[in-house]
Tab-separated table of C-alpha atoms in Angstrom:
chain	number	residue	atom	x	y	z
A	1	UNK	CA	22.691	32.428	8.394
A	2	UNK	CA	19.684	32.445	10.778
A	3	UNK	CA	17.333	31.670	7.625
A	4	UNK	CA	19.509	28.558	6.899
A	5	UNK	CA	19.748	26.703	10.160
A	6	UNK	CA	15.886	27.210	10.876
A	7	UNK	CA	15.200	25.644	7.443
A	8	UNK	CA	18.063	23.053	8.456
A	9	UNK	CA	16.330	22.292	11.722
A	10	UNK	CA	12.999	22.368	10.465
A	11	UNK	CA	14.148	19.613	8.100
A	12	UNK	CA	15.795	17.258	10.194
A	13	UNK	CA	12.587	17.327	12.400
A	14	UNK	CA	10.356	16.585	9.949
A	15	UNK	CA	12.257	13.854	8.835
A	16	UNK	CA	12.744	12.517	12.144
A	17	UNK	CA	8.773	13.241	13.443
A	18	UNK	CA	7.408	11.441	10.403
A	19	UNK	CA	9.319	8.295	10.791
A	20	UNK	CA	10.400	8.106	14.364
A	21	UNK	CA	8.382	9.829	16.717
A	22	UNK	CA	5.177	9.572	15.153
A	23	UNK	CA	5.483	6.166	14.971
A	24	UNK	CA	6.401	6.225	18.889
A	25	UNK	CA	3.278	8.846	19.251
A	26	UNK	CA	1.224	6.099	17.379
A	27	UNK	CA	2.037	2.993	19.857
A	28	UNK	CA	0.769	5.138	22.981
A	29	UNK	CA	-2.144	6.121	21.340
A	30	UNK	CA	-3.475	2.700	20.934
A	31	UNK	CA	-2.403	1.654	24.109
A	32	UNK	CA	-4.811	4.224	25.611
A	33	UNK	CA	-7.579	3.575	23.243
A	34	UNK	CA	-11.098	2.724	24.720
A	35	UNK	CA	-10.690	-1.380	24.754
A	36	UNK	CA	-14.265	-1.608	23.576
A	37	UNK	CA	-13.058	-0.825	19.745
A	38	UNK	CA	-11.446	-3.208	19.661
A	39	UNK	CA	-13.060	-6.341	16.672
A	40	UNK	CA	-14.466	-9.578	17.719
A	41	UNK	CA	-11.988	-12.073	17.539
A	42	UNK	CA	-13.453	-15.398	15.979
A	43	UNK	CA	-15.624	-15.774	12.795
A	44	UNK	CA	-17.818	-17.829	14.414
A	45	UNK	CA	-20.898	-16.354	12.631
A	46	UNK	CA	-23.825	-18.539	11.570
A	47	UNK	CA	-23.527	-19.706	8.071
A	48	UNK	CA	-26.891	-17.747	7.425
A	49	UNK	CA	-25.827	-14.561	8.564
A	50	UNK	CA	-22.656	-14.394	6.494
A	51	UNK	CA	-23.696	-11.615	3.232
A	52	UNK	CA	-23.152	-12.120	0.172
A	53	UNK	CA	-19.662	-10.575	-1.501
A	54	UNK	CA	-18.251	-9.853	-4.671
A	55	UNK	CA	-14.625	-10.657	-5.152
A	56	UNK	CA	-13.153	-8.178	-7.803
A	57	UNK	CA	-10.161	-8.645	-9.600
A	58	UNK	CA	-8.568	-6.326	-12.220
A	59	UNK	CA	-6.527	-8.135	-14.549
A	60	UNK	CA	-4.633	-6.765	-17.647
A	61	UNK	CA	-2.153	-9.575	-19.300
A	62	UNK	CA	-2.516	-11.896	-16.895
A	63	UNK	CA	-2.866	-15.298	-18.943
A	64	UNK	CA	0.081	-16.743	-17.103
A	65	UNK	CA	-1.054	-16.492	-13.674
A	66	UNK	CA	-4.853	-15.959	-14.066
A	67	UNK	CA	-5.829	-19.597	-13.760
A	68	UNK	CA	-4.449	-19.961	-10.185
A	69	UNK	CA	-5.733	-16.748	-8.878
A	70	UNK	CA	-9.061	-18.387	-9.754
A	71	UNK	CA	-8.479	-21.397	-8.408
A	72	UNK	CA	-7.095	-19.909	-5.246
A	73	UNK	CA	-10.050	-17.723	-5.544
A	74	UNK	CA	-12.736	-20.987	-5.571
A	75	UNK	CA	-10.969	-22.999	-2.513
A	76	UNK	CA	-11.718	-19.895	-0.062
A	77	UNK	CA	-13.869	-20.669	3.086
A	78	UNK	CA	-17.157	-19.147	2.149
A	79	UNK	CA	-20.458	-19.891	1.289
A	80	UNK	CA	-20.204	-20.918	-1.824
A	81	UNK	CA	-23.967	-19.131	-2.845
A	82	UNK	CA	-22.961	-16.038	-1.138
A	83	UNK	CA	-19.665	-15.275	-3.540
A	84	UNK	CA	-19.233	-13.989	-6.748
A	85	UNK	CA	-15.890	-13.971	-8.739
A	86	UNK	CA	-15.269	-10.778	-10.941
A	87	UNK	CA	-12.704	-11.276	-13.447
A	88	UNK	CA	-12.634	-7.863	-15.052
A	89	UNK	CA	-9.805	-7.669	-18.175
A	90	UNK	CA	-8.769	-4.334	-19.474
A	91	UNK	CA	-8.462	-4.773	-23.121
A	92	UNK	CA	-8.551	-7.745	-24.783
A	93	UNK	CA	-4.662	-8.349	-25.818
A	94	UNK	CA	-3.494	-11.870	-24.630
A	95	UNK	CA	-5.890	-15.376	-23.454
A	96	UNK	CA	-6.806	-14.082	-20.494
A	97	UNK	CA	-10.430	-13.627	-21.006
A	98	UNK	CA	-10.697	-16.706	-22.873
A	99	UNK	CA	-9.401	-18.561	-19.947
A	100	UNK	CA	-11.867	-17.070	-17.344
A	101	UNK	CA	-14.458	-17.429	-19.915
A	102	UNK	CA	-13.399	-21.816	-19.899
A	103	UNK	CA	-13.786	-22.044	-15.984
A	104	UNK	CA	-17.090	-24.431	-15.925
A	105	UNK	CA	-18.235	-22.683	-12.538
A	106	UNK	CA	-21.209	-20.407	-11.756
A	107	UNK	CA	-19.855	-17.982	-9.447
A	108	UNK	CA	-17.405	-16.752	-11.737
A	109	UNK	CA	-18.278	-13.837	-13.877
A	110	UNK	CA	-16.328	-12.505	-17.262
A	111	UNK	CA	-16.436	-8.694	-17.507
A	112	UNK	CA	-14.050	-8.673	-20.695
A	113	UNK	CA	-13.277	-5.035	-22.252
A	114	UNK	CA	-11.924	-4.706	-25.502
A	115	UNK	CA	-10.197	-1.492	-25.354
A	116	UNK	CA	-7.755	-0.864	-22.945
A	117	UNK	CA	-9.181	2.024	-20.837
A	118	UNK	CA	-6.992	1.476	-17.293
A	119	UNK	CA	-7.677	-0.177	-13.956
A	120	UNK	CA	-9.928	2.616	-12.354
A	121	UNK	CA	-12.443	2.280	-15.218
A	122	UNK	CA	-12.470	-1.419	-14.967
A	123	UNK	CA	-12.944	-1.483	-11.276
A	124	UNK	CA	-16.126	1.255	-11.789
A	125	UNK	CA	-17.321	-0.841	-14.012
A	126	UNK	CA	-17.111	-4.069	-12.023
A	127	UNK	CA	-18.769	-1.969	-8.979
A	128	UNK	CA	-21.620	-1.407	-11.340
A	129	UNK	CA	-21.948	-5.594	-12.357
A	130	UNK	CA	-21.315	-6.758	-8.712
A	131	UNK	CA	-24.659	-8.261	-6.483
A	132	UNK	CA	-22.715	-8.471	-3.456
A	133	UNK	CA	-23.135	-5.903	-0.595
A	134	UNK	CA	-19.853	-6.229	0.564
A	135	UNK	CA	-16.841	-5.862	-2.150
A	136	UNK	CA	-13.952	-7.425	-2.203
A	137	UNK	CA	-10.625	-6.465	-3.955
A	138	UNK	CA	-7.110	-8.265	-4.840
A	139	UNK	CA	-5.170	-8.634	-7.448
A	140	UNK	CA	-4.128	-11.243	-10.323
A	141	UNK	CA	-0.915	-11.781	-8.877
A	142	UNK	CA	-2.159	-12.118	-5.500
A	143	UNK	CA	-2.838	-15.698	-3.558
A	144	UNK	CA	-5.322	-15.266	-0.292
A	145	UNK	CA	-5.072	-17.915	2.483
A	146	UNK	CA	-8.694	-19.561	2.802
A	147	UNK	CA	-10.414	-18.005	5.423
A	148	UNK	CA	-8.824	-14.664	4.196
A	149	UNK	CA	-12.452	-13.405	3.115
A	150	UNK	CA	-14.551	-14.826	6.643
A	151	UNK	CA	-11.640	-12.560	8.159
A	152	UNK	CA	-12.183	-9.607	6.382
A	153	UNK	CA	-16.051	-9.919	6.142
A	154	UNK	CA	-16.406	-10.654	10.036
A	155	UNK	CA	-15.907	-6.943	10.692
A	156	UNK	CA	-18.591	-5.601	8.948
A	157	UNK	CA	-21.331	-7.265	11.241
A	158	UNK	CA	-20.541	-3.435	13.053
A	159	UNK	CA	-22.508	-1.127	11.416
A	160	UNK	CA	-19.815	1.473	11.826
A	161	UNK	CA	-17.398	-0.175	9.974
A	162	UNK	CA	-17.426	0.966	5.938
A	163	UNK	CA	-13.794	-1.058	5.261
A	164	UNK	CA	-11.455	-3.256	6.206
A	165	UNK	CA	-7.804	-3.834	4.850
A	166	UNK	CA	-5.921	-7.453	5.215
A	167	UNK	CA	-2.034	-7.987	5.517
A	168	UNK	CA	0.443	-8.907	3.054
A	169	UNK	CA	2.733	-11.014	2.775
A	170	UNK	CA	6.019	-10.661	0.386
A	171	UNK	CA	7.322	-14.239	-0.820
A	172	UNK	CA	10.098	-15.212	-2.022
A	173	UNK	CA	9.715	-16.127	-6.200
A	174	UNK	CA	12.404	-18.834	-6.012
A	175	UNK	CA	11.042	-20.415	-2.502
A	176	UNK	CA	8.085	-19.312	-1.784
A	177	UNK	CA	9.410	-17.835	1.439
A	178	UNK	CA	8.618	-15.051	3.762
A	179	UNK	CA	11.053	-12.526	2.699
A	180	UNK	CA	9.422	-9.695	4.980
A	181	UNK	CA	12.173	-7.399	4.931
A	182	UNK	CA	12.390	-4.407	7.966
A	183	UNK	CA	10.587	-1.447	6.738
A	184	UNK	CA	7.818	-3.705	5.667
A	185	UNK	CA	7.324	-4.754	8.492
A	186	UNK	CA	7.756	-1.798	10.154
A	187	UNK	CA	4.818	0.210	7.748
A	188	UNK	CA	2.269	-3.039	8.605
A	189	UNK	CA	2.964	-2.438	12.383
A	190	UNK	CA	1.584	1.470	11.403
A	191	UNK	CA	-1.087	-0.218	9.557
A	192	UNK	CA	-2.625	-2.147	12.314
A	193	UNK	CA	-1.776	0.667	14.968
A	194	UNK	CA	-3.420	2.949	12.463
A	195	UNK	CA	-6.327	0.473	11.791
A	196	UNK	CA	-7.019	0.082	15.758
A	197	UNK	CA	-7.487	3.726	16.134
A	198	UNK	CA	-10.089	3.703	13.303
A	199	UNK	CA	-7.004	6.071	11.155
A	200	UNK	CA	-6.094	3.591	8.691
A	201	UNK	CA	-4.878	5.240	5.645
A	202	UNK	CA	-6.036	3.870	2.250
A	203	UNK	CA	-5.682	0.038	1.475
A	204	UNK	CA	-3.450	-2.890	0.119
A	205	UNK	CA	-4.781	-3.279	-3.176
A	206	UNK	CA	-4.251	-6.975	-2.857
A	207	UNK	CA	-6.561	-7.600	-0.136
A	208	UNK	CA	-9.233	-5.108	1.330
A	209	UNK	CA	-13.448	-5.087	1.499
A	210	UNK	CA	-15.642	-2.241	1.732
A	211	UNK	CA	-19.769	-1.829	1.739
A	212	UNK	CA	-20.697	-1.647	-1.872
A	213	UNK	CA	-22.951	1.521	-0.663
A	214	UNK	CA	-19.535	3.290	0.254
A	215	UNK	CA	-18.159	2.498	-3.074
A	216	UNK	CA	-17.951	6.405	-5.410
A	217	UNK	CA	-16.969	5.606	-8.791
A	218	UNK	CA	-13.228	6.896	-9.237
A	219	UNK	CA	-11.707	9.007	-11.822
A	220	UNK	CA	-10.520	7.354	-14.721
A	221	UNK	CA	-6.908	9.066	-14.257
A	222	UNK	CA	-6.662	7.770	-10.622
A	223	UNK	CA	-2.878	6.263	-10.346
A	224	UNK	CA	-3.344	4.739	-7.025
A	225	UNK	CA	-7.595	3.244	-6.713
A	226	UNK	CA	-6.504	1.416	-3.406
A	227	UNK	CA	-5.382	4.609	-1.530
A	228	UNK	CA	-8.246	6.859	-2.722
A	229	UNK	CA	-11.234	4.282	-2.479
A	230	UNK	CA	-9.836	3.587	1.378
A	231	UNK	CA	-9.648	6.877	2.558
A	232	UNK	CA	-13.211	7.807	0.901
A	233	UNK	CA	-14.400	5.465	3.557
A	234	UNK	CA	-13.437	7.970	6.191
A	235	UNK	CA	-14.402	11.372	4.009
A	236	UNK	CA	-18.043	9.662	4.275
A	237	UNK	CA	-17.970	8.977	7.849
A	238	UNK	CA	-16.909	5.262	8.506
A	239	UNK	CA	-14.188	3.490	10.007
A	240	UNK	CA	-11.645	1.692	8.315
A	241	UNK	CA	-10.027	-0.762	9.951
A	242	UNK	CA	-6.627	-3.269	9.443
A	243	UNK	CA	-7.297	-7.418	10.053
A	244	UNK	CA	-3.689	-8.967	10.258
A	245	UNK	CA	-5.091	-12.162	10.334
A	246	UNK	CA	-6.384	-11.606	6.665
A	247	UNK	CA	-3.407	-12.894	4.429
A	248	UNK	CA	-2.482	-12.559	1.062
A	249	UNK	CA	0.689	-13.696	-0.478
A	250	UNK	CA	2.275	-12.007	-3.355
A	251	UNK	CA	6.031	-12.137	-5.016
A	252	UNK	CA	8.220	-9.351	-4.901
A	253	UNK	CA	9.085	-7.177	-7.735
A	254	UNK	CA	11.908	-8.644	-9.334
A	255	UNK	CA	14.808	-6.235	-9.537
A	256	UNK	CA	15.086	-2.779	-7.946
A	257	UNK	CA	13.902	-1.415	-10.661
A	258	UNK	CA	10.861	-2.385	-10.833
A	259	UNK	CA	10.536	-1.384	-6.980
A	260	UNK	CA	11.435	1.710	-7.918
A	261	UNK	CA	9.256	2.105	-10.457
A	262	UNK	CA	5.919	0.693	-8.470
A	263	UNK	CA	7.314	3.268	-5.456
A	264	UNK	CA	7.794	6.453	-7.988
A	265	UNK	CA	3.948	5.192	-9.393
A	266	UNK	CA	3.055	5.300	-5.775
A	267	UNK	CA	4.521	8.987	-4.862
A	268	UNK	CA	3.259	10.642	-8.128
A	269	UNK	CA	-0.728	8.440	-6.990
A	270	UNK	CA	-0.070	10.640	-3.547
A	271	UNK	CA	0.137	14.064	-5.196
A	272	UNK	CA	-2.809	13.291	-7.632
A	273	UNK	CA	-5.098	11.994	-4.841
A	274	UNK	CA	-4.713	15.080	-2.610
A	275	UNK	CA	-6.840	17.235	-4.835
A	276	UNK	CA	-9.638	14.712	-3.996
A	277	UNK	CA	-8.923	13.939	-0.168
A	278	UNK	CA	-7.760	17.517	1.067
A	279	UNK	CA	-10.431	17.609	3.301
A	280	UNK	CA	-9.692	14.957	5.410
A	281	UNK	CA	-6.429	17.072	6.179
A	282	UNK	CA	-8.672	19.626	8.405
A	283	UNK	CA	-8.856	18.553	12.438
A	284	UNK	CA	-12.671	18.214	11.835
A	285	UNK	CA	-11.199	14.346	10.758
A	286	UNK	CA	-8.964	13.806	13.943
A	287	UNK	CA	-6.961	10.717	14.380
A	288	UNK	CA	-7.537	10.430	10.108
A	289	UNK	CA	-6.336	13.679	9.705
A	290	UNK	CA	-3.283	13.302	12.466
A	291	UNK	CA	-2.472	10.436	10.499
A	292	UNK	CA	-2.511	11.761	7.071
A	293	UNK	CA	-0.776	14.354	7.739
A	294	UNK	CA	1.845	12.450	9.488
A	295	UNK	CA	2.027	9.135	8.249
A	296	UNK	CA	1.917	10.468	4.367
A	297	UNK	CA	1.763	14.066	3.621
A	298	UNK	CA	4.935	14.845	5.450
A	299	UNK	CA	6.582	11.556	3.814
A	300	UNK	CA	6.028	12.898	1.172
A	301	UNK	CA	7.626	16.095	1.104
A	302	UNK	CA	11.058	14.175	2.999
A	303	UNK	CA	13.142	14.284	-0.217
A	304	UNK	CA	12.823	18.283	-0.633
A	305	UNK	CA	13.385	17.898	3.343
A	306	UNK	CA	16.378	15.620	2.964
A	307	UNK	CA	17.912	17.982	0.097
A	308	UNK	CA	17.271	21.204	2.228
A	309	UNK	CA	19.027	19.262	5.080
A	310	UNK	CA	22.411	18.878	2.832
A	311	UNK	CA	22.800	21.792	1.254
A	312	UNK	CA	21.808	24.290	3.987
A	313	UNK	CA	24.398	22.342	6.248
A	314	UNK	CA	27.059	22.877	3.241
A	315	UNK	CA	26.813	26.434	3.873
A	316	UNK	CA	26.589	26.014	7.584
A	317	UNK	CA	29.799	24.108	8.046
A	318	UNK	CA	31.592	26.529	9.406
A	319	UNK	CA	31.206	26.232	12.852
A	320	UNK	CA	32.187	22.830	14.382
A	321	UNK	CA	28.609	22.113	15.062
A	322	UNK	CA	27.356	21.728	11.471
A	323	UNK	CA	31.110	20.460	10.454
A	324	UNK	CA	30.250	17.637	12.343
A	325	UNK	CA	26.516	16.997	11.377
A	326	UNK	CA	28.192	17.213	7.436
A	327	UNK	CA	30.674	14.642	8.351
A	328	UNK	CA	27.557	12.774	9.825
A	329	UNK	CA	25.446	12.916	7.263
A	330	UNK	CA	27.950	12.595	4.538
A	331	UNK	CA	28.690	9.230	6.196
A	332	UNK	CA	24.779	8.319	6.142
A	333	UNK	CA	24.929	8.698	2.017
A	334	UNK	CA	28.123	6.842	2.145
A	335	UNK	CA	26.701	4.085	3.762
A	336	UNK	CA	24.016	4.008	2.186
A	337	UNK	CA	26.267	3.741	-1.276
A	338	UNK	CA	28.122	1.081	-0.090
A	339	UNK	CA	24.233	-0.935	1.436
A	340	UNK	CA	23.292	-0.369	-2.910
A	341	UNK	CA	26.905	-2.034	-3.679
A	342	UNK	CA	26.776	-4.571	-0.876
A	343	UNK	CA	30.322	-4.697	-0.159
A	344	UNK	CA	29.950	-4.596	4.097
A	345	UNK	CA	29.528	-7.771	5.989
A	346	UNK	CA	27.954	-8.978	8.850
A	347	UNK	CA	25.584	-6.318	10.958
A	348	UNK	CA	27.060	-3.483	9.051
A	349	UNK	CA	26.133	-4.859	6.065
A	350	UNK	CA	22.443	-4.981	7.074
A	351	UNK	CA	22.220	-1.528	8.278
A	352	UNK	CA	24.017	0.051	5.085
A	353	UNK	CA	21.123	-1.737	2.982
A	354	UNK	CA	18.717	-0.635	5.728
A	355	UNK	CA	20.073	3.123	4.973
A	356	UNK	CA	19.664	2.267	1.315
A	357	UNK	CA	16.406	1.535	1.596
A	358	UNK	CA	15.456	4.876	2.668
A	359	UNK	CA	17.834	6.287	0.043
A	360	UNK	CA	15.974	4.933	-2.800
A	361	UNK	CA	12.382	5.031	-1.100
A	362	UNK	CA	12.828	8.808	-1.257
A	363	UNK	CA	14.688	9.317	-4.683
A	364	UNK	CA	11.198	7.319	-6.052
A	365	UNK	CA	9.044	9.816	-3.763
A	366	UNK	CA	10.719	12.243	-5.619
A	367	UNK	CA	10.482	10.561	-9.207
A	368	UNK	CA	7.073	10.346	-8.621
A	369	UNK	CA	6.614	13.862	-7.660
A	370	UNK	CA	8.145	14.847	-11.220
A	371	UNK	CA	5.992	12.465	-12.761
A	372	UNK	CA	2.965	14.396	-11.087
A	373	UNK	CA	3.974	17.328	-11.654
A	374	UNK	CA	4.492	17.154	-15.644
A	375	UNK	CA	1.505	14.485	-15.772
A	376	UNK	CA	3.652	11.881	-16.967
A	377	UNK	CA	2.407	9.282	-14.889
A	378	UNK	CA	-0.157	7.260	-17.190
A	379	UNK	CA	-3.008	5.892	-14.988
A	380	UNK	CA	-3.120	2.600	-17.046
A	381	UNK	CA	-0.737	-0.259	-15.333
A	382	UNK	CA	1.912	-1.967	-16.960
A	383	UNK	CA	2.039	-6.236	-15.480
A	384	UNK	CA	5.697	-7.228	-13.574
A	385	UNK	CA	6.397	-10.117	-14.669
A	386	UNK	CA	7.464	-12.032	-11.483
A	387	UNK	CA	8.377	-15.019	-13.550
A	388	UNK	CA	11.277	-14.539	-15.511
A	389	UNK	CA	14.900	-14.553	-14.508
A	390	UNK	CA	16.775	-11.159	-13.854
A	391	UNK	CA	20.116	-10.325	-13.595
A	392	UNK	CA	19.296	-7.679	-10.702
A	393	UNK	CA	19.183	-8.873	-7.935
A	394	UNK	CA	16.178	-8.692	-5.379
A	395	UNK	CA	14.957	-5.086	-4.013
A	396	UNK	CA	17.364	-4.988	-1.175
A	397	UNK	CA	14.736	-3.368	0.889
A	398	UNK	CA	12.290	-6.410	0.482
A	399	UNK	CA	14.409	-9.178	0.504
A	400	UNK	CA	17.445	-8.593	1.919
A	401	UNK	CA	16.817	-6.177	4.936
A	402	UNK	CA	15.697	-9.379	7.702
């Protein structure tokens, strides 16, 4: 009996210290920060000074989209000698190429592979091309307001700076709208609390820079590039910081599904890239390793934690204590059925999607752990296409949760 309520305390306090108190732990810790790490705040830097970068884009099937990226790409606010476009296609299997290839402008560059070999081999491969010494990554299905790259880039004039990760926005495919839902933006708050402490933890692969001298070729296998080329920065010493005021718009996944999918690619990435970034779990890393540990590691592991939780108070229940925390948490599943159903109105409504969320963020953790664990995650991506017309309706978590 004693064996089960230690593991059923130990679970409900992970849970709750990975996404409650750290977060609290977080918000004091940048309040008492040294003010003095804090980045400039304009980009006015002389037109002479800014370096030269190489924006790199990995694009598989992207023929439908690939033309505005690039034009988005050409109307940012940069010197226009002092940017290259890379336009790397993994395998040659739609127009893509040949549309890059028709762009009449010189700072656009084709890097067109005819075999399909996945996105960390084109992005090594692009690394190896680029002339800029300051990279710049994003996706084809990703939009960046104009002086996204001046924002990003600004930071680097500190030598101790190696990266620097912008914010996303989630719009809206029917309006274009904001459709920020709660946890979103409740993991970019961690994001910039994490970047002001120097402890950010990996990138948005739609928008981030880094020194093309901090840049180690990847593995081929590597499921998530974004997370394991960001926290390299730290393993070699350099701090990695979040710019809010860097923006890129993307659409949302169109059904759950595919949210669930991305998030299950996402959790089975996290296991793989823990074999390469283990060290930066020992205190020698600090803050990084506080937050890694916290912010990830123990996420993580909250579906096993969540599972523990109910069945050890199953057995439990037979004191009034645990009968009650049953009835409680049976009640937090239940709500959370009816937030996947969306049968409750009003304020209720919102919080059983809220508890839904959480629901199916962890059930993907888990997929994903499967998938890790029987390596049946393929590294190579597979394009959502945010086009078409589903009959599912938007990830409640994204859209719905306001």
């Amino acid at each position: 009996m004693l064996t089960l309520q230690v593991g059923f305390w130990l679970c409900v306090g992970l849970i709750l210290y990975s996404y409650l108190i750290y977060p609290m732990m977080l918000a004091v810790a940048v309040r008492l920060q040294n003010p003095q790490t804090s980045a400039p705040e304009t980009c006015e830097i002389p037109v002479e000074s800014w370096p030269r970068i190489s924006l790199i884009i990995a694009a598989y099937c992207e023929e439908n989209v690939i033309l505005q990226r690039l034009h988005n790409a050409l109307m940012l606010d940069y010197p226009a000698d002092r940017i290259e476009i890379l336009i790397g296609v993994d395998g040659d299997l739609d127009a893509t190429g040949e549309i890059v290839a028709s762009i009449p402008d010189d700072r656009i560059r084709l890097l067109q592979f005819p075999v399909r070999r996945g996105k960390a081999s084109v992005l090594n491969d692009c690394f190896a091309a680029a002339t800029g010494e300051i990279l710049l990554f994003s996706d084809a299905n990703t939009f960046w307001d104009k002086d996204a790259a001046k924002q990003l880039v600004r930071h680097f004039t500190k030598n101790s700076v190696g990266g620097v990760c912008g914010r996303l926005i989630l719009t809206d495919a029917d309006g274009g709208t904001n459709c920020d839902g709660l946890y979103w933006r409740y993991e970019n708050q961690l994001k910039e609390w994490e970047g002001q402490l120097g402890a950010l933890l990996g990138a948005n692969g739609a928008i981030y820079g880094i020194r093309k001298n901090l840049y180690q070729p990847i593995p081929p296998q590597t499921i998530i590039d974004d997370f394991l080329i960001g926290m390299r920065i730290h393993q070699q010493g350099s701090r990695f910081l979040y710019e809010p005021n860097a923006i890129a718009r993307e659409e949302t996944a169109p059904t759950i599904s595919d949210e669930f999918k991305r998030r299950s690619r996402i959790g089975a990435g996290g296991f793989q890239s823990l074999a390469w970034l283990s060290s930066l779990l020992l205190p020698h890393y600090g803050l990084v390793s506080w937050a890694f540990w916290s912010h990830k590691v123990l996420r993580w592991i909250c579906p096993a934690a969540m599972l523990v939780a109910l069945v050890s108070n199953w057995f439990l229940a037979v004191t009034p204590p645990y009968q009650a925390l049953l009835l409680l948490q049976s009640g937090f599943y239940l709500a959370a059925l009816c937030g996947a159903m969306s049968i409750l109105p009003g304020p209720l409504g919102k919080l059983s999607r809220v508890l839904w969320m959480f629901v199916n963020m962890n059930a993907a953790l888990a997929s994903g752990f499967w998938k890790w664990l029987s390596q049946s995650q393929s590294a190579t991506w597979k394009r959502t296409d945010r086009s078409e017309t589903e009959t599912e309706s938007k990830p409640e978590f994204v859209a719905s949760v306001k």
